Amino acid sequence: MKLVGPWISGFTRRTGITMKLLGMPFEHLSLDAYVDREEIRRYSPMGKVPALVLDTGEVLIDSAGIIDVLYELAGPDKALVPPSGAARLKALQLIGIGLNIYPKLTALYEESLRPQSYQLQSVFERLAEQAIIGLKQLEAEAGDGWLVNDTLSQADIMTVVSYQGASMIVLRDHVTAKNFPRLAALTERAMKIEAFASTVPLL
Ligand SMILES: N[C@@H](CCC(=O)N[C@@H](CS)C(=O)NCC(=O)O)C(=O)O
């Protein structure tokens, strides 16, 4: 399989971490949606990443659908979301928050690319506020272990990806270990695992 997209894309990164944790080998095509547009469109005509090229040559976009297919390929026992009940609900709640933080980070990044005279402080503030509210919700859920039943799940993946995207890239002054000590500790735990450490976005 081929995974198209750079680790700086949180959606690509969560897909790559998932594949690594599931022990699925893949070729990583680290193409940047903003730079390598034509190349990406060979796989993903809308230019969206991640795109997953299956061994059959079929292509899937959107991390939710991709990860669904990966769980099916790996077998239900290996899925990184609890199968049912309160644990599944909790995992889906937290994943939903993370999935909605990341587009705010992407929008902040895109805003920062505008010439300064076209940037609106009010837009920056609104996006940052939304992302920070989401991160505070995740911080409140974090404890000493993994987020759901102390078992590593997709909720931890999306939380760590969101925290690192904010703290390393677009909200470095606000999203710090001092302000988010539990998310920082969760991230430190995750970074001991190769799947996380080998996919850190490098600018
Ligand atoms: N819902 C999608 C979101 C993917 C997404 O927005 N990817 C961004 C990079 S983080 C992208 O492709 N940006 C380029 C564009 O939208 O033109 C998913 O989960 O895969």
Tab-separated table of C-alpha atoms and ligand atoms in Angstrom:
chain	number	residue	atom	x	y	z
A	1	MET	CA	0.000	0.000	0.000
A	2	LYS	CA	1.055	3.600	-0.526
A	3	LEU	CA	0.188	6.391	1.895
A	4	VAL	CA	0.204	9.806	0.224
A	5	GLY	CA	0.698	12.916	2.356
A	6	PRO	CA	3.226	14.495	4.733
A	7	TRP	CA	3.324	13.944	8.511
A	8	ILE	CA	2.599	17.639	9.004
A	9	SER	CA	-0.929	16.745	7.870
A	10	GLY	CA	-2.464	15.436	11.082
A	11	PHE	CA	-4.920	13.325	9.104
A	12	THR	CA	-2.064	11.688	7.216
A	13	ARG	CA	-0.081	11.273	10.408
A	14	ARG	CA	-2.911	9.575	12.269
A	15	THR	CA	-3.325	7.201	9.321
A	16	GLY	CA	0.401	6.418	9.265
A	17	ILE	CA	0.543	5.883	13.036
A	18	THR	CA	-2.460	3.559	12.751
A	19	MET	CA	-0.805	1.533	9.975
A	20	LYS	CA	2.403	1.243	11.944
A	21	LEU	CA	0.587	0.187	15.127
A	22	LEU	CA	-1.347	-2.411	13.113
A	23	GLY	CA	1.935	-3.699	11.671
A	24	MET	CA	0.938	-2.922	8.086
A	25	PRO	CA	3.865	-2.161	5.779
A	26	PHE	CA	3.409	0.771	3.417
A	27	GLU	CA	5.339	3.074	1.144
A	28	HIS	CA	5.141	6.658	2.375
A	29	LEU	CA	4.902	9.323	-0.332
A	30	SER	CA	5.513	12.489	1.639
A	31	LEU	CA	3.925	14.856	-0.871
A	32	ASP	CA	2.870	18.290	0.354
A	33	ALA	CA	-0.673	19.376	-0.598
A	34	TYR	CA	0.524	22.971	-0.948
A	35	VAL	CA	3.656	22.275	-2.987
A	36	ASP	CA	3.415	18.972	-4.867
A	37	ARG	CA	-0.083	19.563	-6.227
A	38	GLU	CA	0.277	17.880	-9.617
A	39	GLU	CA	1.974	14.819	-8.152
A	40	ILE	CA	-0.717	14.429	-5.478
A	41	ARG	CA	-3.474	14.717	-8.074
A	42	ARG	CA	-2.165	11.560	-9.767
A	43	TYR	CA	-3.477	9.745	-6.706
A	44	SER	CA	-6.030	12.143	-5.274
A	45	PRO	CA	-7.636	14.287	-8.021
A	46	MET	CA	-8.986	16.844	-5.510
A	47	GLY	CA	-5.500	17.266	-4.098
A	48	LYS	CA	-6.535	16.059	-0.633
A	49	VAL	CA	-4.244	14.095	1.671
A	50	PRO	CA	-4.133	11.513	3.024
A	51	ALA	CA	-4.829	9.225	0.117
A	52	LEU	CA	-4.284	5.508	0.471
A	53	VAL	CA	-3.445	3.480	-2.613
A	54	LEU	CA	-4.485	-0.113	-1.965
A	55	ASP	CA	-2.549	-3.061	-3.401
A	56	THR	CA	-5.376	-3.399	-5.953
A	57	GLY	CA	-4.584	0.136	-7.186
A	58	GLU	CA	-7.849	1.497	-5.791
A	59	VAL	CA	-7.540	4.825	-3.994
A	60	LEU	CA	-9.318	6.022	-0.879
A	61	ILE	CA	-9.315	9.529	0.536
A	62	ASP	CA	-10.400	10.791	3.965
A	63	SER	CA	-8.731	9.380	7.052
A	64	ALA	CA	-11.976	8.145	8.633
A	65	GLY	CA	-12.816	5.892	5.692
A	66	ILE	CA	-9.189	4.857	5.243
A	67	ILE	CA	-8.876	3.825	8.893
A	68	ASP	CA	-12.178	1.961	8.692
A	69	VAL	CA	-10.776	-0.094	5.809
A	70	LEU	CA	-7.498	-0.649	7.674
A	71	TYR	CA	-9.402	-2.060	10.657
A	72	GLU	CA	-11.280	-4.375	8.348
A	73	LEU	CA	-8.014	-5.540	6.753
A	74	ALA	CA	-6.356	-6.022	10.149
A	75	GLY	CA	-9.344	-7.836	11.647
A	76	PRO	CA	-11.833	-6.502	14.192
A	77	ASP	CA	-9.742	-7.612	17.200
A	78	LYS	CA	-6.978	-5.226	16.200
A	79	ALA	CA	-9.155	-2.124	15.697
A	80	LEU	CA	-7.865	0.790	17.742
A	81	VAL	CA	-11.361	1.741	18.914
A	82	PRO	CA	-13.243	-0.271	21.556
A	83	PRO	CA	-15.944	-2.422	19.912
A	84	SER	CA	-18.946	-1.263	21.919
A	85	GLY	CA	-20.419	0.356	24.997
A	86	ALA	CA	-19.241	3.257	27.113
A	87	ALA	CA	-15.593	2.862	26.101
A	88	ARG	CA	-16.484	3.130	22.403
A	89	LEU	CA	-18.643	6.184	23.043
A	90	LYS	CA	-15.826	7.857	25.002
A	91	ALA	CA	-13.271	7.069	22.295
A	92	LEU	CA	-15.544	8.462	19.574
A	93	GLN	CA	-16.198	11.616	21.630
A	94	LEU	CA	-12.483	12.281	22.013
A	95	ILE	CA	-11.646	11.399	18.404
A	96	GLY	CA	-14.412	13.785	17.300
A	97	ILE	CA	-12.838	16.608	19.286
A	98	GLY	CA	-9.385	15.920	17.843
A	99	LEU	CA	-10.747	15.671	14.314
A	100	ASN	CA	-12.279	19.105	14.740
A	101	ILE	CA	-9.217	20.687	16.324
A	102	TYR	CA	-6.937	19.804	13.441
A	103	PRO	CA	-8.833	21.707	10.706
A	104	LYS	CA	-8.552	24.816	12.910
A	105	LEU	CA	-4.786	24.314	13.011
A	106	THR	CA	-4.714	23.894	9.245
A	107	ALA	CA	-6.789	27.064	8.804
A	108	LEU	CA	-4.408	28.952	11.128
A	109	TYR	CA	-1.498	27.771	9.010
A	110	GLU	CA	-3.252	28.855	5.811
A	111	GLU	CA	-4.057	32.263	7.319
A	112	SER	CA	-0.390	32.687	8.199
A	113	LEU	CA	0.516	32.219	4.520
A	114	ARG	CA	-1.426	35.347	3.516
A	115	PRO	CA	0.477	38.613	3.080
A	116	GLN	CA	0.233	40.472	6.383
A	117	SER	CA	-2.040	43.181	4.952
A	118	TYR	CA	-4.632	40.483	4.126
A	119	GLN	CA	-4.522	38.818	7.538
A	120	LEU	CA	-7.345	39.430	9.970
A	121	GLN	CA	-6.512	39.277	13.663
A	122	SER	CA	-10.140	38.404	14.439
A	123	VAL	CA	-9.900	35.286	12.236
A	124	PHE	CA	-6.689	34.157	13.942
A	125	GLU	CA	-8.267	34.707	17.338
A	126	ARG	CA	-11.442	32.780	16.528
A	127	LEU	CA	-9.553	29.799	15.089
A	128	ALA	CA	-7.069	29.745	17.970
A	129	GLU	CA	-9.864	29.990	20.525
A	130	GLN	CA	-11.726	27.046	18.991
A	131	ALA	CA	-8.598	24.877	18.864
A	132	ILE	CA	-7.669	25.771	22.447
A	133	ILE	CA	-11.173	24.993	23.743
A	134	GLY	CA	-10.918	21.551	22.119
A	135	LEU	CA	-7.473	20.957	23.595
A	136	LYS	CA	-8.749	21.990	27.042
A	137	GLN	CA	-11.535	19.405	26.710
A	138	LEU	CA	-8.928	16.740	25.900
A	139	GLU	CA	-6.678	17.932	28.750
A	140	ALA	CA	-9.593	17.471	31.154
A	141	GLU	CA	-9.983	13.855	30.004
A	142	ALA	CA	-6.315	12.928	30.268
A	143	GLY	CA	-4.905	11.153	33.308
A	144	ASP	CA	-1.849	9.054	34.062
A	145	GLY	CA	-2.349	6.453	31.337
A	146	TRP	CA	-3.993	6.152	27.929
A	147	LEU	CA	-7.252	8.000	27.501
A	148	VAL	CA	-9.801	5.191	27.287
A	149	ASN	CA	-9.582	2.239	29.705
A	150	ASP	CA	-5.831	2.845	29.828
A	151	THR	CA	-5.493	1.084	26.470
A	152	LEU	CA	-3.816	2.835	23.538
A	153	SER	CA	-6.535	3.792	21.071
A	154	GLN	CA	-7.322	6.080	18.163
A	155	ALA	CA	-8.345	8.655	20.791
A	156	ASP	CA	-4.715	8.843	21.982
A	157	ILE	CA	-3.462	9.005	18.402
A	158	MET	CA	-5.706	11.930	17.436
A	159	THR	CA	-5.078	13.709	20.746
A	160	VAL	CA	-1.296	13.483	20.466
A	161	VAL	CA	-1.409	14.504	16.796
A	162	SER	CA	-3.547	17.546	17.665
A	163	TYR	CA	-1.435	18.539	20.670
A	164	GLN	CA	1.805	18.296	18.714
A	165	GLY	CA	0.326	20.103	15.705
A	166	ALA	CA	-0.633	23.003	17.967
A	167	SER	CA	2.388	23.040	20.273
A	168	MET	CA	5.032	22.503	17.578
A	169	ILE	CA	3.582	24.370	14.630
A	170	VAL	CA	0.804	26.954	14.853
A	171	LEU	CA	0.076	27.783	18.508
A	172	ARG	CA	3.520	27.483	20.021
A	173	ASP	CA	3.029	30.368	22.487
A	174	HIS	CA	-0.265	29.122	23.909
A	175	VAL	CA	-0.156	25.347	23.683
A	176	THR	CA	2.733	24.512	25.973
A	177	ALA	CA	3.513	21.755	28.475
A	178	LYS	CA	2.925	24.333	31.214
A	179	ASN	CA	-0.607	25.076	30.021
A	180	PHE	CA	-1.433	21.491	29.030
A	181	PRO	CA	0.584	19.281	31.422
A	182	ARG	CA	-1.526	16.149	30.958
A	183	LEU	CA	-1.466	16.322	27.180
A	184	ALA	CA	2.286	16.897	27.342
A	185	ALA	CA	2.657	13.788	29.546
A	186	LEU	CA	0.420	11.739	27.234
A	187	THR	CA	2.543	12.865	24.292
A	188	GLU	CA	5.740	11.937	26.108
A	189	ARG	CA	4.334	8.425	26.693
A	190	ALA	CA	3.323	8.137	23.040
A	191	MET	CA	6.678	9.351	21.777
A	192	LYS	CA	8.332	6.286	23.328
A	193	ILE	CA	6.494	4.279	20.645
A	194	GLU	CA	8.129	4.088	17.212
A	195	ALA	CA	4.876	4.762	15.340
A	196	PHE	CA	4.631	8.192	16.976
A	197	ALA	CA	8.348	9.039	17.161
A	198	SER	CA	8.987	8.189	13.503
A	199	THR	CA	6.143	10.398	12.232
A	200	VAL	CA	6.869	13.675	13.998
A	201	PRO	CA	6.259	16.517	11.560
A	202	LEU	CA	9.502	18.209	10.647
A	203	LEU	CA	9.209	21.686	9.232
B	1	LIG	N1	-11.448	14.949	6.526
B	1	LIG	C1	-10.197	14.773	5.845
B	1	LIG	C2	-9.391	16.046	5.964
B	1	LIG	C3	-8.104	15.982	5.129
B	1	LIG	C4	-7.478	17.350	4.966
B	1	LIG	O1	-8.101	18.400	5.164
B	1	LIG	N2	-6.212	17.357	4.546
B	1	LIG	C5	-5.537	18.593	4.279
B	1	LIG	C6	-4.110	18.529	4.829
B	1	LIG	S1	-4.104	18.411	6.585
B	1	LIG	C7	-5.462	18.826	2.779
B	1	LIG	O2	-5.578	17.882	2.001
B	1	LIG	N3	-5.308	20.092	2.379
B	1	LIG	C8	-5.208	20.461	1.002
B	1	LIG	C9	-6.486	21.022	0.459
B	1	LIG	O3	-7.530	20.971	1.139
B	1	LIG	O4	-6.430	21.517	-0.655
B	1	LIG	C10	-9.461	13.559	6.433
B	1	LIG	O5	-9.767	13.173	7.572
B	1	LIG	O6	-8.615	12.968	5.733
